[in-house]
Amino acid sequence: MASKSLRLAVLTGGSTGLGLALCEALAERGYRVLEFSRSAPHAYSVHLDLASPSDSHRIAAAAMADVGDVAELLVIHNAGTLDPIGPASRQDPAAVLAQLNTNFTSAILVLSAIVARFQATPCRKVVANISSGAAQKGYAGWSLYCAAKAGMENYVRALALEQQMQAQPFIPVNIDPGVIDTGMQAFIRSASAADFPELARFIRRKEEGGLVPPVQVAAAVCRILALPSLDFGARYEVGDYA
């Protein structure tokens, strides 16, 4: 059982990139970290494949059942995939479902399991969705990713309205991390211009040093999460806290 003084941070997609930097930054700030990912590389990881919604909910609920009382809870949905890039009409239906499940359906199921477990817990509780500019702008070749990111942002806004009616509410927020130097950016640059017409611009951004290191972004995310007065359903830009 956990101590009542436990400050817990639960993340999806903490194996590499921004997620890994967030795990390390939060651990340095005194949080016990619990990470969900398919590769599950850390001692504090739980194997969870977001491509499978039913398994995702079951595994997340079981992991939360093993956690005792908490004094503070941060929940960060960071996991995401751009694979496959290209028009949805050209993709295998299984690949379409896998991306939408990872970026949207399973994300909601995991967050729902955590909210249900700790809804009545009287402490500071934050749900943060790591969003993207793709939530507010369409990109040719990213229709699935854009749809899921926009859906998650609106889910968080609606969740915020629901939580304000609770006696012990979570504070749901969206966080736009900006453009980060991660494996996802490398994957984008490996695409074909036929699948992703803006390819050249993303290649130039890397060549011109326009990508921000994950550690720097993670520090800004932590500053946002530590704000004494987070607004329910608000969208925070990392660039404002860098």
PDB file of C-alpha atoms in Angstrom:
ATOM      1  CA  MET A   1       0.000   0.000   0.000  1.00  0.00           C
ATOM      2  CA  ALA A   2       1.145   3.513  -0.749  1.00  0.00           C
ATOM      3  CA  SER A   3       1.767   6.144   1.836  1.00  0.00           C
ATOM      4  CA  LYS A   4      -0.782   8.947   2.235  1.00  0.00           C
ATOM      5  CA  SER A   5       2.088  11.318   1.446  1.00  0.00           C
ATOM      6  CA  LEU A   6       2.580   9.744  -1.983  1.00  0.00           C
ATOM      7  CA  ARG A   7       2.869  12.151  -4.889  1.00  0.00           C
ATOM      8  CA  LEU A   8       2.098   9.996  -7.902  1.00  0.00           C
ATOM      9  CA  ALA A   9       2.643  10.744 -11.592  1.00  0.00           C
ATOM     10  CA  VAL A  10       1.038   8.367 -14.091  1.00  0.00           C
ATOM     11  CA  LEU A  11       2.105   8.647 -17.736  1.00  0.00           C
ATOM     12  CA  THR A  12       1.356   6.924 -21.004  1.00  0.00           C
ATOM     13  CA  GLY A  13       4.179   6.683 -23.512  1.00  0.00           C
ATOM     14  CA  GLY A  14       7.142   7.298 -21.250  1.00  0.00           C
ATOM     15  CA  SER A  15       9.677   5.038 -22.919  1.00  0.00           C
ATOM     16  CA  THR A  16      11.374   7.565 -25.214  1.00  0.00           C
ATOM     17  CA  GLY A  17      11.325  11.207 -26.285  1.00  0.00           C
ATOM     18  CA  LEU A  18       9.213  13.664 -24.347  1.00  0.00           C
ATOM     19  CA  GLY A  19       7.622  10.888 -22.280  1.00  0.00           C
ATOM     20  CA  LEU A  20      10.983   9.681 -21.032  1.00  0.00           C
ATOM     21  CA  ALA A  21      12.077  13.238 -20.264  1.00  0.00           C
ATOM     22  CA  LEU A  22       8.847  13.784 -18.325  1.00  0.00           C
ATOM     23  CA  CYS A  23       9.330  10.592 -16.311  1.00  0.00           C
ATOM     24  CA  GLU A  24      12.834  11.674 -15.357  1.00  0.00           C
ATOM     25  CA  ALA A  25      11.831  15.268 -14.589  1.00  0.00           C
ATOM     26  CA  LEU A  26       8.927  14.228 -12.383  1.00  0.00           C
ATOM     27  CA  ALA A  27      11.033  11.663 -10.522  1.00  0.00           C
ATOM     28  CA  GLU A  28      13.592  14.394  -9.852  1.00  0.00           C
ATOM     29  CA  ARG A  29      10.778  16.515  -8.421  1.00  0.00           C
ATOM     30  CA  GLY A  30       9.830  13.851  -5.900  1.00  0.00           C
ATOM     31  CA  TYR A  31       7.026  12.025  -7.674  1.00  0.00           C
ATOM     32  CA  ARG A  32       6.680   8.287  -7.762  1.00  0.00           C
ATOM     33  CA  VAL A  33       6.273   7.526 -11.457  1.00  0.00           C
ATOM     34  CA  LEU A  34       4.075   4.848 -13.009  1.00  0.00           C
ATOM     35  CA  GLU A  35       4.493   4.513 -16.767  1.00  0.00           C
ATOM     36  CA  PHE A  36       2.329   2.675 -19.311  1.00  0.00           C
ATOM     37  CA  SER A  37       3.804   1.705 -22.674  1.00  0.00           C
ATOM     38  CA  ARG A  38       4.136  -1.168 -25.099  1.00  0.00           C
ATOM     39  CA  SER A  39       7.894  -1.486 -24.534  1.00  0.00           C
ATOM     40  CA  ALA A  40       7.665  -0.964 -20.742  1.00  0.00           C
ATOM     41  CA  PRO A  41      11.426  -0.312 -20.365  1.00  0.00           C
ATOM     42  CA  HIS A  42      11.580   1.046 -16.817  1.00  0.00           C
ATOM     43  CA  ALA A  43      11.397  -0.548 -13.398  1.00  0.00           C
ATOM     44  CA  TYR A  44       8.276   1.581 -12.875  1.00  0.00           C
ATOM     45  CA  SER A  45       6.693   0.577 -16.222  1.00  0.00           C
ATOM     46  CA  VAL A  46       3.575  -1.472 -16.874  1.00  0.00           C
ATOM     47  CA  HIS A  47       3.247  -3.187 -20.256  1.00  0.00           C
ATOM     48  CA  LEU A  48       0.219  -1.774 -22.045  1.00  0.00           C
ATOM     49  CA  ASP A  49      -0.452  -1.707 -25.795  1.00  0.00           C
ATOM     50  CA  LEU A  50      -2.802   1.178 -26.555  1.00  0.00           C
ATOM     51  CA  ALA A  51      -3.645  -0.405 -29.905  1.00  0.00           C
ATOM     52  CA  SER A  52      -5.858  -2.782 -27.873  1.00  0.00           C
ATOM     53  CA  PRO A  53      -8.616  -0.783 -26.118  1.00  0.00           C
ATOM     54  CA  SER A  54     -10.066  -3.576 -23.981  1.00  0.00           C
ATOM     55  CA  ASP A  55      -6.640  -4.656 -22.735  1.00  0.00           C
ATOM     56  CA  SER A  56      -5.661  -1.037 -22.114  1.00  0.00           C
ATOM     57  CA  HIS A  57      -8.626  -0.405 -19.836  1.00  0.00           C
ATOM     58  CA  ARG A  58      -8.213  -3.698 -17.987  1.00  0.00           C
ATOM     59  CA  ILE A  59      -4.487  -3.240 -17.380  1.00  0.00           C
ATOM     60  CA  ALA A  60      -4.818   0.398 -16.314  1.00  0.00           C
ATOM     61  CA  ALA A  61      -7.652  -0.399 -13.914  1.00  0.00           C
ATOM     62  CA  ALA A  62      -5.676  -3.268 -12.372  1.00  0.00           C
ATOM     63  CA  ALA A  63      -2.589  -1.085 -11.943  1.00  0.00           C
ATOM     64  CA  MET A  64      -4.638   1.639 -10.266  1.00  0.00           C
ATOM     65  CA  ALA A  65      -6.226  -0.880  -7.913  1.00  0.00           C
ATOM     66  CA  ASP A  66      -2.748  -1.656  -6.588  1.00  0.00           C
ATOM     67  CA  VAL A  67      -2.102   1.997  -5.683  1.00  0.00           C
ATOM     68  CA  GLY A  68      -3.045   3.092  -2.194  1.00  0.00           C
ATOM     69  CA  ASP A  69      -3.796   6.579  -0.930  1.00  0.00           C
ATOM     70  CA  VAL A  70      -2.197   9.517  -2.690  1.00  0.00           C
ATOM     71  CA  ALA A  71      -1.519  13.080  -1.584  1.00  0.00           C
ATOM     72  CA  GLU A  72      -1.204  14.391  -5.158  1.00  0.00           C
ATOM     73  CA  LEU A  73      -1.895  12.851  -8.547  1.00  0.00           C
ATOM     74  CA  LEU A  74      -0.653  13.918 -11.963  1.00  0.00           C
ATOM     75  CA  VAL A  75      -1.955  11.959 -14.944  1.00  0.00           C
ATOM     76  CA  ILE A  76      -0.290  12.703 -18.285  1.00  0.00           C
ATOM     77  CA  HIS A  77      -1.423  11.201 -21.557  1.00  0.00           C
ATOM     78  CA  ASN A  78       1.622  11.505 -23.789  1.00  0.00           C
ATOM     79  CA  ALA A  79       1.546   8.364 -25.937  1.00  0.00           C
ATOM     80  CA  GLY A  80       0.860   8.817 -29.622  1.00  0.00           C
ATOM     81  CA  THR A  81       1.694   7.565 -33.083  1.00  0.00           C
ATOM     82  CA  LEU A  82       1.688   9.020 -36.591  1.00  0.00           C
ATOM     83  CA  ASP A  83       1.994   5.622 -38.231  1.00  0.00           C
ATOM     84  CA  PRO A  84       0.647   5.284 -40.884  1.00  0.00           C
ATOM     85  CA  ILE A  85       1.198   8.609 -42.662  1.00  0.00           C
ATOM     86  CA  GLY A  86      -0.833   9.169 -45.817  1.00  0.00           C
ATOM     87  CA  PRO A  87      -4.503   9.415 -46.774  1.00  0.00           C
ATOM     88  CA  ALA A  88      -6.713   7.127 -44.715  1.00  0.00           C
ATOM     89  CA  SER A  89      -8.305   5.834 -47.914  1.00  0.00           C
ATOM     90  CA  ARG A  90      -4.987   4.177 -48.839  1.00  0.00           C
ATOM     91  CA  GLN A  91      -4.443   2.464 -45.496  1.00  0.00           C
ATOM     92  CA  ASP A  92      -5.266  -1.021 -44.353  1.00  0.00           C
ATOM     93  CA  PRO A  93      -8.324  -0.829 -42.063  1.00  0.00           C
ATOM     94  CA  ALA A  94      -6.403  -2.572 -39.282  1.00  0.00           C
ATOM     95  CA  ALA A  95      -3.713   0.141 -39.415  1.00  0.00           C
ATOM     96  CA  VAL A  96      -6.387   2.850 -39.292  1.00  0.00           C
ATOM     97  CA  LEU A  97      -7.965   1.273 -36.222  1.00  0.00           C
ATOM     98  CA  ALA A  98      -4.604   0.763 -34.518  1.00  0.00           C
ATOM     99  CA  GLN A  99      -3.698   4.435 -34.873  1.00  0.00           C
ATOM    100  CA  LEU A 100      -7.113   5.696 -33.749  1.00  0.00           C
ATOM    101  CA  ASN A 101      -7.151   3.267 -30.820  1.00  0.00           C
ATOM    102  CA  THR A 102      -3.674   4.361 -29.714  1.00  0.00           C
ATOM    103  CA  ASN A 103      -4.279   8.089 -30.062  1.00  0.00           C
ATOM    104  CA  PHE A 104      -7.910   8.291 -28.993  1.00  0.00           C
ATOM    105  CA  THR A 105     -10.013   5.311 -27.903  1.00  0.00           C
ATOM    106  CA  SER A 106      -7.534   3.657 -25.546  1.00  0.00           C
ATOM    107  CA  ALA A 107      -6.390   7.026 -24.232  1.00  0.00           C
ATOM    108  CA  ILE A 108      -9.930   7.766 -23.064  1.00  0.00           C
ATOM    109  CA  LEU A 109     -10.325   4.293 -21.575  1.00  0.00           C
ATOM    110  CA  VAL A 110      -7.055   4.560 -19.619  1.00  0.00           C
ATOM    111  CA  LEU A 111      -7.885   8.035 -18.346  1.00  0.00           C
ATOM    112  CA  SER A 112     -11.399   6.872 -17.433  1.00  0.00           C
ATOM    113  CA  ALA A 113     -10.011   3.995 -15.378  1.00  0.00           C
ATOM    114  CA  ILE A 114      -7.748   6.374 -13.466  1.00  0.00           C
ATOM    115  CA  VAL A 115     -10.462   8.966 -12.909  1.00  0.00           C
ATOM    116  CA  ALA A 116     -12.883   6.307 -11.656  1.00  0.00           C
ATOM    117  CA  ARG A 117     -10.315   4.951  -9.200  1.00  0.00           C
ATOM    118  CA  PHE A 118      -9.399   8.316  -7.687  1.00  0.00           C
ATOM    119  CA  GLN A 119     -12.563  10.394  -8.188  1.00  0.00           C
ATOM    120  CA  ALA A 120     -13.383  10.427  -4.478  1.00  0.00           C
ATOM    121  CA  THR A 121      -9.794  11.013  -3.335  1.00  0.00           C
ATOM    122  CA  PRO A 122      -9.466  14.447  -1.690  1.00  0.00           C
ATOM    123  CA  CYS A 123      -6.197  15.798  -3.084  1.00  0.00           C
ATOM    124  CA  ARG A 124      -4.844  17.849  -5.969  1.00  0.00           C
ATOM    125  CA  LYS A 125      -5.482  15.840  -9.135  1.00  0.00           C
ATOM    126  CA  VAL A 126      -4.555  16.919 -12.648  1.00  0.00           C
ATOM    127  CA  VAL A 127      -5.192  15.196 -15.988  1.00  0.00           C
ATOM    128  CA  ALA A 128      -2.942  16.598 -18.725  1.00  0.00           C
ATOM    129  CA  ASN A 129      -3.294  15.670 -22.369  1.00  0.00           C
ATOM    130  CA  ILE A 130      -0.138  16.289 -24.395  1.00  0.00           C
ATOM    131  CA  SER A 131      -1.680  17.709 -27.520  1.00  0.00           C
ATOM    132  CA  SER A 132      -0.339  19.086 -30.789  1.00  0.00           C
ATOM    133  CA  GLY A 133      -0.806  21.847 -33.301  1.00  0.00           C
ATOM    134  CA  ALA A 134      -2.451  19.093 -35.347  1.00  0.00           C
ATOM    135  CA  ALA A 135      -5.415  19.300 -32.953  1.00  0.00           C
ATOM    136  CA  GLN A 136      -6.275  22.721 -34.362  1.00  0.00           C
ATOM    137  CA  LYS A 137      -5.028  22.507 -37.953  1.00  0.00           C
ATOM    138  CA  GLY A 138      -5.397  19.910 -40.665  1.00  0.00           C
ATOM    139  CA  TYR A 139      -2.347  18.385 -42.369  1.00  0.00           C
ATOM    140  CA  ALA A 140      -2.578  16.420 -45.585  1.00  0.00           C
ATOM    141  CA  GLY A 141      -1.430  12.884 -44.809  1.00  0.00           C
ATOM    142  CA  TRP A 142      -2.205  13.199 -41.112  1.00  0.00           C
ATOM    143  CA  SER A 143      -5.991  12.913 -41.197  1.00  0.00           C
ATOM    144  CA  LEU A 144      -6.088  10.161 -38.564  1.00  0.00           C
ATOM    145  CA  TYR A 145      -3.641  11.918 -36.255  1.00  0.00           C
ATOM    146  CA  CYS A 146      -5.377  15.279 -36.627  1.00  0.00           C
ATOM    147  CA  ALA A 147      -8.771  13.718 -35.931  1.00  0.00           C
ATOM    148  CA  ALA A 148      -7.561  11.967 -32.801  1.00  0.00           C
ATOM    149  CA  LYS A 149      -5.704  15.002 -31.443  1.00  0.00           C
ATOM    150  CA  ALA A 150      -8.725  17.249 -32.007  1.00  0.00           C
ATOM    151  CA  GLY A 151     -10.949  14.647 -30.399  1.00  0.00           C
ATOM    152  CA  MET A 152      -8.712  14.365 -27.334  1.00  0.00           C
ATOM    153  CA  GLU A 153      -8.652  18.141 -26.872  1.00  0.00           C
ATOM    154  CA  ASN A 154     -12.430  18.319 -26.943  1.00  0.00           C
ATOM    155  CA  TYR A 155     -12.693  15.275 -24.693  1.00  0.00           C
ATOM    156  CA  VAL A 156     -10.561  17.111 -22.135  1.00  0.00           C
ATOM    157  CA  ARG A 157     -12.724  20.223 -22.407  1.00  0.00           C
ATOM    158  CA  ALA A 158     -15.870  18.160 -21.840  1.00  0.00           C
ATOM    159  CA  LEU A 159     -14.218  16.194 -19.024  1.00  0.00           C
ATOM    160  CA  ALA A 160     -13.376  19.515 -17.371  1.00  0.00           C
ATOM    161  CA  LEU A 161     -17.058  20.490 -17.362  1.00  0.00           C
ATOM    162  CA  GLU A 162     -17.975  17.128 -15.851  1.00  0.00           C
ATOM    163  CA  GLN A 163     -15.282  17.384 -13.211  1.00  0.00           C
ATOM    164  CA  GLN A 164     -16.438  20.786 -12.048  1.00  0.00           C
ATOM    165  CA  MET A 165     -19.618  19.080 -10.862  1.00  0.00           C
ATOM    166  CA  GLN A 166     -17.655  16.636  -8.671  1.00  0.00           C
ATOM    167  CA  ALA A 167     -16.958  17.078  -4.977  1.00  0.00           C
ATOM    168  CA  GLN A 168     -13.312  16.057  -5.467  1.00  0.00           C
ATOM    169  CA  PRO A 169     -12.555  17.110  -9.025  1.00  0.00           C
ATOM    170  CA  PHE A 170      -9.675  16.384 -11.335  1.00  0.00           C
ATOM    171  CA  ILE A 171      -8.406  19.429 -13.242  1.00  0.00           C
ATOM    172  CA  PRO A 172      -8.204  18.422 -16.929  1.00  0.00           C
ATOM    173  CA  VAL A 173      -5.967  20.501 -19.227  1.00  0.00           C
ATOM    174  CA  ASN A 174      -4.475  20.323 -22.703  1.00  0.00           C
ATOM    175  CA  ILE A 175      -0.790  21.115 -23.224  1.00  0.00           C
ATOM    176  CA  ASP A 176       0.698  21.922 -26.628  1.00  0.00           C
ATOM    177  CA  PRO A 177       4.384  20.969 -26.368  1.00  0.00           C
ATOM    178  CA  GLY A 178       5.476  22.637 -29.603  1.00  0.00           C
ATOM    179  CA  VAL A 179       7.850  20.960 -32.046  1.00  0.00           C
ATOM    180  CA  ILE A 180      10.201  18.549 -30.264  1.00  0.00           C
ATOM    181  CA  ASP A 181      13.319  16.745 -31.464  1.00  0.00           C
ATOM    182  CA  THR A 182      12.008  13.198 -31.022  1.00  0.00           C
ATOM    183  CA  GLY A 183      11.648   9.955 -32.884  1.00  0.00           C
ATOM    184  CA  MET A 184       8.256  11.081 -34.151  1.00  0.00           C
ATOM    185  CA  GLN A 185       9.917  13.942 -36.009  1.00  0.00           C
ATOM    186  CA  ALA A 186      12.426  11.492 -37.473  1.00  0.00           C
ATOM    187  CA  PHE A 187       9.521   9.301 -38.598  1.00  0.00           C
ATOM    188  CA  ILE A 188       7.896  12.312 -40.276  1.00  0.00           C
ATOM    189  CA  ARG A 189      11.109  13.071 -42.163  1.00  0.00           C
ATOM    190  CA  SER A 190      11.225   9.462 -43.395  1.00  0.00           C
ATOM    191  CA  ALA A 191       7.833   9.806 -45.085  1.00  0.00           C
ATOM    192  CA  SER A 192       7.375  10.372 -48.797  1.00  0.00           C
ATOM    193  CA  ALA A 193       6.240  13.705 -50.198  1.00  0.00           C
ATOM    194  CA  ALA A 194       3.387  11.830 -51.891  1.00  0.00           C
ATOM    195  CA  ASP A 195       2.060  10.806 -48.472  1.00  0.00           C
ATOM    196  CA  PHE A 196       2.985  14.039 -46.681  1.00  0.00           C
ATOM    197  CA  PRO A 197       3.155  17.125 -48.920  1.00  0.00           C
ATOM    198  CA  GLU A 198       4.734  19.309 -46.190  1.00  0.00           C
ATOM    199  CA  LEU A 199       7.738  17.014 -45.887  1.00  0.00           C
ATOM    200  CA  ALA A 200      10.287  19.580 -47.108  1.00  0.00           C
ATOM    201  CA  ARG A 201       9.267  22.097 -44.443  1.00  0.00           C
ATOM    202  CA  PHE A 202       9.800  19.559 -41.670  1.00  0.00           C
ATOM    203  CA  ILE A 203      13.200  18.598 -43.074  1.00  0.00           C
ATOM    204  CA  ARG A 204      14.226  22.271 -43.164  1.00  0.00           C
ATOM    205  CA  ARG A 205      13.070  22.741 -39.576  1.00  0.00           C
ATOM    206  CA  LYS A 206      15.457  20.021 -38.436  1.00  0.00           C
ATOM    207  CA  GLU A 207      18.330  21.349 -40.548  1.00  0.00           C
ATOM    208  CA  GLU A 208      17.808  24.884 -39.238  1.00  0.00           C
ATOM    209  CA  GLY A 209      17.757  23.828 -35.565  1.00  0.00           C
ATOM    210  CA  GLY A 210      14.077  24.516 -35.094  1.00  0.00           C
ATOM    211  CA  LEU A 211      13.359  21.480 -32.929  1.00  0.00           C
ATOM    212  CA  VAL A 212      13.375  21.799 -29.133  1.00  0.00           C
ATOM    213  CA  PRO A 213      15.119  19.139 -26.982  1.00  0.00           C
ATOM    214  CA  PRO A 214      12.709  16.915 -25.008  1.00  0.00           C
ATOM    215  CA  VAL A 215      14.370  17.805 -21.684  1.00  0.00           C
ATOM    216  CA  GLN A 216      13.637  21.484 -22.240  1.00  0.00           C
ATOM    217  CA  VAL A 217      10.000  20.788 -23.097  1.00  0.00           C
ATOM    218  CA  ALA A 218       9.584  18.462 -20.113  1.00  0.00           C
ATOM    219  CA  ALA A 219      10.823  21.185 -17.761  1.00  0.00           C
ATOM    220  CA  ALA A 220       8.249  23.603 -19.170  1.00  0.00           C
ATOM    221  CA  VAL A 221       5.468  21.010 -18.857  1.00  0.00           C
ATOM    222  CA  CYS A 222       6.427  20.526 -15.205  1.00  0.00           C
ATOM    223  CA  ARG A 223       6.219  24.285 -14.673  1.00  0.00           C
ATOM    224  CA  ILE A 224       2.724  24.291 -16.137  1.00  0.00           C
ATOM    225  CA  LEU A 225       1.604  21.363 -14.005  1.00  0.00           C
ATOM    226  CA  ALA A 226       2.963  23.103 -10.896  1.00  0.00           C
ATOM    227  CA  LEU A 227       0.946  26.276 -11.453  1.00  0.00           C
ATOM    228  CA  PRO A 228      -1.049  26.984  -8.289  1.00  0.00           C
ATOM    229  CA  SER A 229      -4.193  27.785 -10.254  1.00  0.00           C
ATOM    230  CA  LEU A 230      -4.753  25.678 -13.354  1.00  0.00           C
ATOM    231  CA  ASP A 231      -7.892  26.495 -15.319  1.00  0.00           C
ATOM    232  CA  PHE A 232     -10.324  23.652 -15.974  1.00  0.00           C
ATOM    233  CA  GLY A 233     -10.202  22.659 -19.639  1.00  0.00           C
ATOM    234  CA  ALA A 234      -7.585  25.265 -20.581  1.00  0.00           C
ATOM    235  CA  ARG A 235      -5.010  24.850 -23.338  1.00  0.00           C
ATOM    236  CA  TYR A 236      -1.464  25.729 -22.294  1.00  0.00           C
ATOM    237  CA  GLU A 237       1.389  26.409 -24.713  1.00  0.00           C
ATOM    238  CA  VAL A 238       4.826  25.162 -23.643  1.00  0.00           C
ATOM    239  CA  GLY A 239       6.438  28.102 -25.417  1.00  0.00           C
ATOM    240  CA  ASP A 240       4.864  30.443 -22.869  1.00  0.00           C
ATOM    241  CA  TYR A 241       6.648  28.632 -20.014  1.00  0.00           C
ATOM    242  CA  ALA A 242      10.022  27.810 -21.576  1.00  0.00           C
TER     243      ALA A 242
END
